[in-house]
Amino acid sequence: MRQIKLSFLFVFLCVYSMYAQENTTSGAGASAEVSKEDRDNNRFEVSKQLDIFNALVKEVEMFYVDTLDMQKMMRRGVDAMLKGLDPYTEYIPEDEMEQFKFMTTGEYGGIGAYIRYREGGTVITEPFGGMPAAEAGLKAGDLIVAVDTTDTKNMSSDKVSDLLKGVPNTKMTVKVQRPGEKKPLKFDVVRKQVVVDQVVHYGVYGDKTGYIYLKGFTDKSAQEVKAAFEDLKNNHQIESFILDLRDNGGGLLEGAVQIVNLFVPKGKEVLTMKGKVSQWNRTYRTYNEPLDTVIPIAILINGASASASEIVSGSMQDMDRAVLVGQRSFGKGLVQSTRNLPYDGKLKVTTNKYYIPSGRCIQQLDYSHRSADGSVEAIPDSLTSIFYTENGRPVRDGGGIRPDFEVEEDKMPTMLYYLYADRDYILFDYVTDWVSKHKTIATAEEFVYSDEDYESFRKYMIEKNFEYDRQSEKTLKALKEVAEFEGFMEEDSTLFVALEEKLKPNLERDLEKYKKDIKRLISSEIVKRYYYQKGEIQYNLRGDETLQKALDVLKDKELYNKTLKPLPVEEEQVVSEIRGTQDLPYTYIMKNINEIIV
């Protein structure tokens, strides 16, 4: 009975959202596109459903057998309702507005670190270089036991975050229990206005090729890219340029337009937004004089390059201003706007699709046409349409941005995924212990994690009896159940027995099989402890095949110029299906493990 009532609640919340959306858009002229009869019928139905919803909530609150937390129940309903639209439409209550502001500005008042809850309390997982936490001496692995006079043992990360954040230039004492230390340590930390740089690293690679890694799009991203590019051009005399947008999930649309403007003439169309409310449709053009319109450019993308990253890479491709290298991008061609709600909350709602200069929309999933089970299918290449760049090169809509030069990305084995996510802190604790025994290491470009050290890690993993989920084993089990149900197992089960034996987890075997990948992961985590995010990027660029491909293309001027010229129709190659957008590279996974920024 409870499930039925809650289902009704979700339905009525959906109706309420439609009513609210109609009211907000009608003032902008949307109602002119709907007949008066349809409008009146719809409003009657909305009023009817809201009356039922209001009565339902009152009855449930008054007569349900247990005391209900109405705030939580309503939030579940709101979240379920919006989730049924698309992943990007969401309710932001007042107590989450600070985090939302950080996403758009990259600024907040605090100590500059990621924290995360684990059994026993909240630990610092990553201090930011040059920020108060790092400058005071706090390290990854420190368990926060008190902030000033407040005991934080077993306190949730959200509450610890509230204690650590605050007005810039205010002082506090943070007491931590550091692994390997018998007594807690105290650190005086002065909060400051923390500005998280979006240009994490830039430098010169290959033969006078400038490189910039951009992490996200905030209202300051364009200024950071501009400053880095000017330094590379004026002080390092670069002759070509690489913009790395891999694992960049996007951000502010305006930031993307400004970055494109750095490299194309004033007045060029970057994108057009189109939606239900025609008055909100808009075309964005470059409005400033550019920095450089001739330097050869390569843009690196992968399956986690989304939204604003796709605006930059896609529009530069459509203008034939840059070659794209890497893997197909995520495929998010939707734009969100914020609407004010009562009690200082906001609704972030999808209002438009965007179209880049060739006229194509690169949205991969159609959330308005779901399957019977609620799933959303990717658009196959066979159903996409061909558009043309300024030089007449064929490009396709749907399914993200396809690179001009595809570099196949290694798929991550299941074992490495669980190590990377590290929900049991096995890798994290190992690195913490390793770092405590090594005061310094070589530079990020030169650091080597030895085979002897890996042997100690292997023994550590076996001692901890590390468990990891094996999808192949799960799939085989499900297949076996179906085969038994349909009677096939009675005929011949030897194949299943052989497969079961082969798919049994074998920790020692897999530690050896994936040694190279695991060593690289450990090395990256170690380097980050000493040189922070910048060092992590520098280390991961070592042996980077996508970066090397971009350097090779830029070095070969004939190949670069030929790529940006139109192909004869008979030479056009049909782009093959690369992979689904949900198969994200493992370098993106760490962004989804419940860390909190403080």
Coordinates of C-alpha atoms in Angstrom, one line a residue:
M1 CA 0.0 0.0 0.0
R2 CA 2.8 2.4 0.9
Q3 CA 4.5 1.8 -2.5
I4 CA 1.2 2.6 -4.3
K5 CA 0.8 5.9 -2.4
L6 CA 4.3 7.0 -3.1
S7 CA 3.9 6.2 -6.8
F8 CA 0.8 8.5 -6.8
L9 CA 2.9 11.1 -5.1
F10 CA 5.6 11.0 -7.8
V11 CA 2.9 11.2 -10.5
F12 CA 1.3 14.3 -8.9
L13 CA 4.7 15.9 -8.5
C14 CA 5.2 15.4 -12.2
V15 CA 1.9 17.2 -12.9
Y16 CA 2.9 20.0 -10.5
S17 CA 6.1 20.5 -12.4
M18 CA 4.3 20.7 -15.7
Y19 CA 2.0 23.3 -14.2
A20 CA 4.8 25.4 -12.9
Q21 CA 6.7 25.1 -16.2
E22 CA 3.6 26.3 -18.1
N23 CA 3.2 29.3 -15.8
T24 CA 6.9 30.4 -16.2
T25 CA 6.9 30.0 -19.9
S26 CA 3.5 31.5 -20.7
G27 CA 4.8 35.0 -19.7
A28 CA 7.5 34.6 -22.3
G29 CA 5.0 34.1 -25.1
A30 CA 4.9 30.3 -25.2
S31 CA 1.1 30.2 -24.6
A32 CA 0.6 31.9 -28.0
E33 CA 1.7 28.6 -29.6
V34 CA -1.1 26.6 -27.9
S35 CA -4.8 26.9 -28.7
K36 CA -7.1 28.5 -26.1
E37 CA -9.2 25.3 -26.0
D38 CA -6.1 23.1 -25.4
R39 CA -4.8 25.5 -22.8
D40 CA -8.1 25.6 -20.9
N41 CA -8.4 21.8 -20.9
N42 CA -4.8 21.4 -19.7
R43 CA -5.3 23.9 -16.9
F44 CA -8.4 22.1 -15.7
E45 CA -6.5 18.8 -15.6
V46 CA -3.6 20.4 -13.8
S47 CA -6.0 21.9 -11.2
K48 CA -7.7 18.6 -10.8
Q49 CA -4.5 16.7 -10.3
L50 CA -3.1 19.3 -7.8
D51 CA -6.3 19.0 -5.7
I52 CA -5.9 15.2 -5.6
F53 CA -2.2 15.5 -4.8
N54 CA -2.9 18.0 -2.0
A55 CA -5.5 15.7 -0.5
L56 CA -3.3 12.7 -0.9
V57 CA -0.4 14.2 1.0
K58 CA -2.6 15.3 3.8
E59 CA -4.2 11.8 4.2
V60 CA -0.8 10.1 4.1
E61 CA 0.7 12.5 6.6
M62 CA -2.2 12.1 9.0
F63 CA -3.0 8.4 8.8
Y64 CA 0.1 6.5 7.8
V65 CA 1.1 4.1 10.5
D66 CA 4.6 5.6 11.1
T67 CA 5.7 9.2 11.5
L68 CA 6.9 10.5 8.1
D69 CA 9.8 12.8 7.3
M70 CA 7.8 14.9 4.8
Q71 CA 10.9 16.8 3.6
K72 CA 12.7 13.6 2.7
M73 CA 9.6 12.0 1.2
M74 CA 8.9 15.0 -1.0
R75 CA 12.5 15.2 -2.1
R76 CA 12.4 11.6 -3.2
G77 CA 9.4 12.4 -5.2
V78 CA 10.9 15.5 -6.8
D79 CA 14.1 13.6 -7.7
A80 CA 12.3 10.6 -9.1
M81 CA 10.1 12.9 -11.2
L82 CA 13.0 14.9 -12.7
K83 CA 15.1 11.8 -13.2
G84 CA 12.4 10.6 -15.6
L85 CA 13.0 13.6 -17.8
D86 CA 16.8 13.6 -18.3
P87 CA 19.9 13.4 -16.1
Y88 CA 20.5 17.1 -16.2
T89 CA 17.2 18.5 -15.0
E90 CA 17.4 18.7 -11.2
Y91 CA 16.1 20.5 -8.1
I92 CA 18.7 22.5 -6.1
P93 CA 17.5 23.4 -2.6
E94 CA 18.8 26.3 -0.6
D95 CA 21.3 24.2 1.3
E96 CA 23.0 23.0 -1.9
M97 CA 23.3 26.4 -3.5
E98 CA 26.9 26.9 -2.3
Q99 CA 28.0 23.8 -4.2
F100 CA 26.1 24.9 -7.3
K101 CA 27.8 28.3 -7.2
F102 CA 31.2 26.6 -6.9
M103 CA 30.4 24.6 -10.1
T104 CA 29.9 27.8 -12.0
T105 CA 32.6 30.0 -10.5
G106 CA 35.2 27.6 -9.2
E107 CA 35.4 29.7 -6.0
Y108 CA 34.4 29.2 -2.4
G109 CA 35.6 30.0 1.1
G110 CA 37.4 27.1 2.7
I111 CA 40.7 25.2 3.1
G112 CA 41.1 23.8 -0.5
A113 CA 40.8 20.0 -0.2
Y114 CA 38.7 17.0 -1.0
I115 CA 37.3 15.0 2.0
R116 CA 35.5 11.7 2.1
Y117 CA 33.8 9.7 4.8
R118 CA 35.1 6.3 5.8
E119 CA 34.5 4.1 8.8
G120 CA 35.5 6.0 11.9
G121 CA 35.2 9.5 10.4
T122 CA 36.1 11.8 7.6
V123 CA 39.5 11.8 5.9
I124 CA 41.3 14.2 3.7
T125 CA 41.7 12.5 0.3
E126 CA 43.4 15.3 -1.7
P127 CA 44.7 18.7 -0.6
F128 CA 45.0 21.3 -3.5
G129 CA 48.5 22.6 -4.2
G130 CA 49.1 26.1 -2.9
M131 CA 45.8 26.2 -0.9
P132 CA 45.4 26.5 3.0
A133 CA 45.2 22.8 3.7
A134 CA 48.4 22.0 1.9
E135 CA 50.3 25.1 3.1
A136 CA 49.4 24.2 6.7
G137 CA 50.8 20.7 6.3
L138 CA 47.6 18.6 6.1
K139 CA 48.0 15.5 4.0
A140 CA 45.9 12.9 2.2
G141 CA 45.1 10.2 4.7
D142 CA 44.7 12.5 7.7
L143 CA 41.6 11.6 9.8
I144 CA 39.9 14.8 11.0
V145 CA 39.1 14.3 14.7
A146 CA 38.3 17.9 15.7
V147 CA 37.7 21.3 14.2
D148 CA 38.4 23.9 16.9
T149 CA 36.5 22.5 19.9
T150 CA 34.1 20.4 17.9
D151 CA 34.7 16.6 18.0
T152 CA 34.3 15.3 14.5
K153 CA 34.8 11.6 15.1
N154 CA 32.1 9.6 13.3
M155 CA 30.7 12.9 12.0
S156 CA 29.4 12.8 8.4
S157 CA 31.4 14.5 5.7
D158 CA 28.7 17.0 5.1
K159 CA 28.8 18.3 8.7
V160 CA 32.6 18.3 8.7
S161 CA 32.5 20.3 5.5
D162 CA 30.3 22.9 7.1
L163 CA 32.8 23.3 9.9
L164 CA 35.8 23.7 7.5
K165 CA 34.2 26.1 5.1
G166 CA 33.7 29.7 6.1
V167 CA 34.5 33.3 5.7
P168 CA 38.0 33.9 4.2
N169 CA 40.8 35.0 6.5
T170 CA 39.2 33.4 9.5
K171 CA 41.4 31.0 11.5
M172 CA 40.7 27.6 12.9
T173 CA 42.6 24.6 14.5
V174 CA 42.2 21.3 12.8
K175 CA 43.2 18.2 14.8
V176 CA 44.0 15.0 12.8
Q177 CA 45.1 11.5 13.4
R178 CA 47.8 10.7 10.9
P179 CA 48.5 7.1 10.0
G180 CA 51.8 6.0 11.7
E181 CA 51.6 8.7 14.3
K182 CA 50.7 7.8 17.9
K183 CA 49.2 11.1 18.9
P184 CA 46.9 13.5 17.1
L185 CA 48.5 16.4 15.3
K186 CA 47.2 20.0 15.4
F187 CA 47.3 22.5 12.5
D188 CA 46.4 26.1 12.5
V189 CA 44.6 26.8 9.2
V190 CA 43.5 30.2 7.8
R191 CA 40.5 29.9 5.4
K192 CA 40.8 31.8 2.2
Q193 CA 38.8 32.4 -1.0
V194 CA 39.7 29.2 -2.8
V195 CA 39.9 29.5 -6.5
V196 CA 40.1 26.1 -8.2
D197 CA 42.1 26.6 -11.4
Q198 CA 40.5 25.1 -14.5
V199 CA 43.8 25.2 -16.5
V200 CA 45.5 22.5 -14.3
H201 CA 48.7 22.3 -16.4
Y202 CA 50.3 23.8 -19.5
G203 CA 53.7 23.5 -21.1
V204 CA 55.6 22.8 -24.2
Y205 CA 55.8 19.3 -25.8
G206 CA 57.4 18.0 -28.9
D207 CA 58.8 20.5 -31.3
K208 CA 57.6 23.9 -30.1
T209 CA 54.0 22.7 -29.5
G210 CA 52.1 24.4 -26.7
Y211 CA 49.8 22.2 -24.5
I212 CA 46.9 23.2 -22.2
Y213 CA 44.8 20.9 -20.1
L214 CA 41.4 22.4 -19.3
K215 CA 39.5 20.6 -16.5
G216 CA 36.1 22.4 -16.7
F217 CA 34.2 25.5 -17.9
T218 CA 33.6 28.2 -15.3
D219 CA 33.2 32.0 -15.7
K220 CA 37.0 32.3 -15.5
S221 CA 38.1 29.4 -17.8
A222 CA 38.6 31.6 -20.9
Q223 CA 40.8 34.0 -19.0
E224 CA 42.9 31.1 -17.8
V225 CA 43.3 29.6 -21.2
K226 CA 44.1 33.1 -22.6
A227 CA 46.8 33.7 -20.0
A228 CA 48.4 30.3 -20.5
F229 CA 48.3 30.6 -24.3
E230 CA 49.9 34.1 -24.3
D231 CA 52.6 32.8 -22.0
L232 CA 53.3 29.9 -24.3
K233 CA 53.3 32.1 -27.4
N234 CA 55.3 35.1 -26.1
N235 CA 57.8 33.3 -23.8
H236 CA 58.2 29.9 -25.4
Q237 CA 57.6 30.8 -29.1
I238 CA 55.3 27.9 -29.8
E239 CA 54.4 27.2 -33.4
S240 CA 51.4 24.9 -32.9
F241 CA 49.0 24.3 -30.0
I242 CA 47.1 21.4 -28.3
L243 CA 44.0 22.0 -26.2
D244 CA 43.2 18.9 -24.1
L245 CA 39.5 18.5 -23.3
R246 CA 39.6 14.9 -22.3
D247 CA 37.5 14.1 -19.2
N248 CA 36.1 17.6 -19.3
G249 CA 32.4 17.3 -18.5
G250 CA 31.6 20.9 -19.5
G251 CA 30.1 23.8 -17.6
L252 CA 29.1 27.3 -18.6
L253 CA 28.2 27.7 -22.2
E254 CA 29.5 31.2 -22.3
G255 CA 32.9 30.0 -21.3
A256 CA 33.0 27.7 -24.3
V257 CA 32.1 30.6 -26.7
Q258 CA 34.8 32.8 -25.2
I259 CA 37.5 30.1 -25.7
V260 CA 36.5 29.5 -29.3
N261 CA 36.7 33.3 -29.7
L262 CA 40.4 33.2 -28.8
F263 CA 41.2 31.4 -32.1
V264 CA 38.5 32.5 -34.7
P265 CA 37.6 36.0 -36.1
K266 CA 35.1 38.3 -34.5
G267 CA 31.5 37.7 -35.6
K268 CA 31.7 34.0 -36.3
E269 CA 28.7 31.9 -35.3
V270 CA 29.6 29.3 -32.6
L271 CA 26.2 27.8 -31.9
T272 CA 22.5 28.3 -32.0
M273 CA 20.1 27.3 -29.2
K274 CA 16.5 26.2 -30.1
G275 CA 13.8 25.1 -27.7
K276 CA 10.1 25.1 -27.0
V277 CA 10.0 28.8 -26.1
S278 CA 11.0 30.5 -29.3
Q279 CA 11.7 33.8 -27.4
W280 CA 14.6 31.9 -25.7
N281 CA 16.2 30.8 -28.9
R282 CA 19.6 32.5 -29.4
T283 CA 22.6 32.5 -31.6
Y284 CA 26.0 32.9 -30.0
R285 CA 28.8 34.6 -32.0
T286 CA 32.3 35.6 -31.3
Y287 CA 32.3 39.2 -30.1
N288 CA 36.0 40.0 -29.4
E289 CA 39.1 40.2 -31.5
P290 CA 41.0 36.8 -31.4
L291 CA 44.5 36.0 -30.1
D292 CA 45.6 33.9 -33.0
T293 CA 43.7 32.8 -36.1
V294 CA 46.5 30.9 -38.0
I295 CA 48.4 28.8 -35.5
P296 CA 47.8 25.0 -36.2
I297 CA 45.5 23.5 -33.4
A298 CA 44.7 20.0 -32.3
I299 CA 42.0 19.4 -29.7
L300 CA 42.0 16.2 -27.7
I301 CA 38.7 14.6 -26.8
N302 CA 37.4 11.3 -25.4
G303 CA 34.1 9.7 -24.2
A304 CA 34.0 11.9 -21.1
S305 CA 34.3 15.2 -23.1
A306 CA 30.8 16.6 -22.9
S307 CA 28.7 19.7 -23.2
A308 CA 30.8 22.8 -23.3
S309 CA 33.8 20.6 -24.4
E310 CA 31.8 19.5 -27.4
I311 CA 30.8 23.0 -28.2
V312 CA 34.5 24.0 -28.4
S313 CA 35.7 20.9 -30.3
G314 CA 32.6 20.6 -32.5
S315 CA 32.5 24.3 -33.6
M316 CA 36.3 24.4 -34.2
Q317 CA 35.8 21.3 -36.3
D318 CA 32.9 22.8 -38.2
M319 CA 35.0 26.0 -38.9
D320 CA 37.9 23.8 -40.0
R321 CA 40.0 25.6 -37.4
A322 CA 41.4 22.6 -35.6
V323 CA 41.9 18.8 -36.1
L324 CA 40.4 16.6 -33.4
V325 CA 42.3 13.6 -32.0
G326 CA 41.1 10.9 -29.6
Q327 CA 37.8 9.1 -29.1
R328 CA 34.2 10.0 -29.9
S329 CA 32.9 12.5 -27.3
F330 CA 30.0 11.9 -24.9
G331 CA 27.2 13.4 -27.0
K332 CA 25.4 16.0 -24.9
G333 CA 23.7 18.5 -27.1
L334 CA 21.3 19.9 -24.4
V335 CA 21.4 23.3 -22.6
Q336 CA 20.1 23.9 -19.1
S337 CA 18.8 27.1 -17.6
T338 CA 18.1 27.9 -14.0
R339 CA 14.7 29.0 -12.7
N340 CA 14.1 30.5 -9.3
L341 CA 11.9 28.5 -6.9
P342 CA 10.3 29.3 -3.5
Y343 CA 12.5 29.2 -0.4
D344 CA 15.6 30.2 -2.3
G345 CA 15.9 27.0 -4.3
K346 CA 16.4 26.6 -8.0
L347 CA 15.4 24.4 -10.8
K348 CA 18.1 23.5 -13.3
V349 CA 16.0 22.5 -16.3
T350 CA 16.8 21.5 -19.9
T351 CA 15.3 24.3 -22.1
N352 CA 17.2 24.0 -25.4
K353 CA 19.2 21.9 -27.8
Y354 CA 22.2 23.5 -29.3
Y355 CA 23.4 23.4 -33.0
I356 CA 27.0 24.1 -33.9
P357 CA 28.0 26.0 -37.1
S358 CA 27.4 23.2 -39.6
G359 CA 23.8 23.0 -38.4
R360 CA 24.2 19.6 -36.6
C361 CA 23.1 18.7 -33.1
I362 CA 25.4 16.1 -31.5
Q363 CA 22.9 14.9 -28.8
Q364 CA 23.3 11.1 -28.6
L365 CA 20.3 10.0 -26.5
D366 CA 16.6 11.0 -27.1
Y367 CA 15.1 11.1 -23.6
S368 CA 11.6 11.9 -24.9
H369 CA 11.3 8.5 -26.5
R370 CA 12.2 5.9 -24.0
S371 CA 11.8 2.1 -24.3
A372 CA 9.1 0.3 -22.4
D373 CA 11.5 -0.4 -19.6
G374 CA 12.4 3.3 -19.3
S375 CA 15.9 2.9 -20.9
V376 CA 17.2 5.3 -23.5
E377 CA 18.9 4.0 -26.7
A378 CA 21.8 5.6 -28.4
I379 CA 21.2 6.8 -32.0
P380 CA 22.9 4.4 -34.4
D381 CA 25.2 5.9 -37.0
S382 CA 22.9 4.6 -39.7
L383 CA 20.2 7.0 -38.6
T384 CA 22.5 10.1 -38.4
S385 CA 22.6 12.8 -41.1
I386 CA 25.6 14.3 -42.9
F387 CA 26.4 18.0 -42.5
Y388 CA 29.3 19.9 -43.9
T389 CA 32.1 22.1 -42.5
E390 CA 33.0 25.4 -43.9
N391 CA 35.5 23.7 -46.3
G392 CA 33.0 21.1 -47.3
R393 CA 34.2 18.2 -45.1
P394 CA 31.4 15.8 -44.2
V395 CA 30.5 15.5 -40.5
R396 CA 27.6 13.8 -38.8
D397 CA 25.0 14.7 -36.2
G398 CA 24.0 12.6 -33.2
G399 CA 26.4 10.5 -31.2
G400 CA 28.8 13.2 -30.1
I401 CA 31.8 14.6 -31.9
R402 CA 33.8 12.2 -34.0
P403 CA 37.6 12.9 -34.0
D404 CA 39.5 13.4 -37.3
F405 CA 42.1 11.0 -36.0
E406 CA 40.8 8.2 -33.8
V407 CA 43.2 6.7 -31.2
E408 CA 41.8 3.6 -29.6
E409 CA 41.6 3.8 -25.9
D410 CA 42.4 0.7 -23.8
K411 CA 39.4 -0.7 -22.0
M412 CA 39.8 -1.0 -18.2
P413 CA 39.5 -4.5 -16.7
T414 CA 37.0 -5.0 -13.9
M415 CA 39.8 -5.4 -11.3
L416 CA 41.4 -2.1 -12.2
Y417 CA 38.0 -0.4 -12.0
Y418 CA 37.5 -1.5 -8.4
L419 CA 41.1 -0.5 -7.5
Y420 CA 40.5 2.9 -9.1
A421 CA 37.2 3.5 -7.3
D422 CA 38.8 2.1 -4.1
R423 CA 35.7 2.1 -2.0
D424 CA 37.5 0.0 0.6
Y425 CA 40.5 2.3 0.8
I426 CA 42.9 -0.5 0.0
L427 CA 44.9 1.4 -2.6
F428 CA 44.5 4.7 -0.8
D429 CA 45.9 3.2 2.5
Y430 CA 48.8 1.5 0.6
V431 CA 49.8 4.8 -1.1
T432 CA 49.5 6.7 2.3
D433 CA 51.9 4.2 3.9
W434 CA 54.3 4.3 0.9
V435 CA 54.4 8.1 1.0
S436 CA 55.1 8.1 4.8
K437 CA 58.3 6.2 4.1
H438 CA 59.5 8.4 1.2
K439 CA 59.9 12.1 2.0
T440 CA 60.7 13.0 -1.6
I441 CA 60.4 11.5 -5.0
A442 CA 61.7 12.4 -8.5
T443 CA 59.8 14.8 -10.7
A444 CA 56.4 13.8 -12.2
E445 CA 58.1 13.4 -15.5
E446 CA 60.9 11.1 -14.1
F447 CA 59.3 9.2 -11.2
V448 CA 59.5 5.4 -11.5
Y449 CA 57.6 3.0 -9.3
S450 CA 59.9 0.0 -9.0
D451 CA 59.1 -3.7 -9.5
E452 CA 60.3 -4.3 -5.9
D453 CA 57.7 -1.9 -4.6
Y454 CA 55.1 -3.6 -6.8
E455 CA 56.0 -6.9 -5.1
S456 CA 55.2 -5.4 -1.7
F457 CA 51.9 -4.1 -3.1
R458 CA 51.1 -7.6 -4.4
K459 CA 51.7 -9.2 -1.0
Y460 CA 49.7 -6.4 0.6
M461 CA 46.7 -7.1 -1.7
I462 CA 46.8 -10.8 -1.0
E463 CA 47.0 -10.2 2.7
K464 CA 44.0 -7.9 2.5
N465 CA 42.2 -10.6 0.4
F466 CA 41.1 -7.9 -2.1
E467 CA 37.7 -8.8 -3.6
Y468 CA 36.6 -7.4 -6.9
D469 CA 33.4 -8.0 -8.8
R470 CA 33.7 -9.9 -12.1
Q471 CA 31.0 -9.0 -14.6
S472 CA 31.8 -11.9 -16.9
E473 CA 31.2 -14.3 -14.0
K474 CA 27.9 -12.6 -13.2
T475 CA 26.8 -12.8 -16.8
L476 CA 27.7 -16.4 -17.1
K477 CA 25.7 -17.2 -13.9
A478 CA 22.6 -15.4 -15.4
L479 CA 23.1 -17.3 -18.7
K480 CA 23.4 -20.6 -16.9
E481 CA 20.1 -19.9 -15.0
V482 CA 18.3 -19.2 -18.3
A483 CA 19.9 -22.4 -19.9
E484 CA 18.7 -24.5 -17.0
F485 CA 15.2 -23.0 -17.2
E486 CA 15.0 -23.8 -20.9
G487 CA 16.4 -27.3 -20.5
F488 CA 19.7 -26.8 -22.4
M489 CA 21.8 -27.8 -19.4
E490 CA 20.5 -31.3 -19.5
E491 CA 22.0 -31.9 -23.0
D492 CA 25.6 -30.7 -22.4
S493 CA 26.9 -28.7 -19.4
T494 CA 30.7 -29.2 -20.1
L495 CA 30.9 -25.8 -21.8
F496 CA 29.5 -24.0 -18.8
V497 CA 31.8 -26.0 -16.5
A498 CA 34.9 -25.0 -18.5
L499 CA 33.8 -21.3 -18.6
E500 CA 33.1 -21.3 -14.9
E501 CA 36.6 -22.6 -14.2
K502 CA 38.2 -20.0 -16.5
L503 CA 36.2 -17.1 -15.0
K504 CA 36.9 -17.9 -11.4
P505 CA 38.5 -14.9 -9.7
N506 CA 42.2 -15.4 -9.2
L507 CA 43.8 -12.5 -7.4
E508 CA 47.5 -13.6 -7.8
R509 CA 47.0 -14.3 -11.5
D510 CA 45.3 -10.9 -12.2
L511 CA 47.8 -9.0 -10.2
E512 CA 50.4 -10.3 -12.6
K513 CA 48.2 -10.1 -15.7
Y514 CA 47.4 -6.4 -15.2
K515 CA 50.7 -5.5 -13.6
K516 CA 51.5 -2.7 -16.1
D517 CA 48.2 -1.0 -15.7
I518 CA 48.2 -1.3 -11.9
K519 CA 51.7 0.1 -11.6
R520 CA 50.7 3.1 -13.7
L521 CA 47.6 3.7 -11.5
I522 CA 49.7 3.4 -8.3
S523 CA 52.4 5.7 -9.8
S524 CA 49.8 8.3 -10.7
E525 CA 48.3 8.3 -7.1
I526 CA 51.8 8.6 -5.6
V527 CA 52.8 11.5 -7.8
K528 CA 49.6 13.3 -6.9
R529 CA 50.5 13.2 -3.2
Y530 CA 53.7 15.1 -3.9
Y531 CA 52.8 17.3 -6.9
Y532 CA 49.0 17.5 -6.6
Q533 CA 46.7 17.6 -9.7
K534 CA 49.3 19.3 -11.9
G535 CA 51.8 16.5 -11.2
E536 CA 49.2 13.8 -11.8
I537 CA 48.5 15.3 -15.3
Q538 CA 52.2 15.5 -16.1
Y539 CA 52.7 11.9 -15.1
N540 CA 49.7 10.6 -17.1
L541 CA 51.0 12.4 -20.2
R542 CA 54.0 10.2 -20.3
G543 CA 53.5 7.7 -23.0
D544 CA 50.1 9.2 -23.9
E545 CA 49.3 7.8 -27.3
T546 CA 46.6 10.4 -28.0
L547 CA 49.0 13.3 -27.2
Q548 CA 51.7 11.7 -29.4
K549 CA 49.3 11.3 -32.3
A550 CA 48.4 15.0 -32.0
L551 CA 52.1 16.0 -32.0
D552 CA 52.7 13.9 -35.1
V553 CA 49.8 15.4 -37.0
L554 CA 50.8 19.0 -36.1
K555 CA 54.4 18.2 -37.1
D556 CA 53.3 17.0 -40.5
K557 CA 52.0 20.2 -42.0
E558 CA 50.9 18.5 -45.2
L559 CA 48.8 16.0 -43.3
Y560 CA 47.3 18.8 -41.1
N561 CA 46.4 21.0 -44.1
K562 CA 45.0 18.0 -46.1
T563 CA 42.8 17.0 -43.2
L564 CA 41.1 20.3 -43.0
K565 CA 40.4 20.4 -46.8
P566 CA 37.2 18.9 -48.3
L567 CA 37.3 15.3 -49.6
P568 CA 35.8 14.3 -52.9
V569 CA 32.5 12.7 -52.3
E570 CA 33.7 9.3 -53.6
E571 CA 36.4 9.3 -50.9
E572 CA 34.1 9.9 -48.0
Q573 CA 34.3 7.2 -45.5
V574 CA 31.3 6.1 -43.4
V575 CA 32.2 6.6 -39.7
S576 CA 31.8 3.3 -37.8
E577 CA 30.1 2.9 -34.5
I578 CA 32.7 3.4 -31.9
R579 CA 31.0 2.8 -28.6
G580 CA 28.1 3.8 -26.3
T581 CA 28.3 7.0 -24.4
Q582 CA 28.0 5.2 -21.0
D583 CA 31.3 3.4 -21.5
L584 CA 33.3 6.1 -19.9
P585 CA 37.1 5.9 -19.7
Y586 CA 38.4 5.0 -16.2
T587 CA 40.1 8.3 -15.8
Y588 CA 36.6 9.8 -15.3
I589 CA 35.5 7.4 -12.6
M590 CA 37.1 9.1 -9.7
K591 CA 34.8 12.1 -10.2
N592 CA 31.9 9.9 -9.0
I593 CA 32.9 8.6 -5.6
N594 CA 31.3 11.0 -3.2
E595 CA 34.2 13.3 -2.4
I596 CA 33.3 16.7 -0.9
I597 CA 35.3 19.8 -1.6
V598 CA 36.1 22.0 1.4

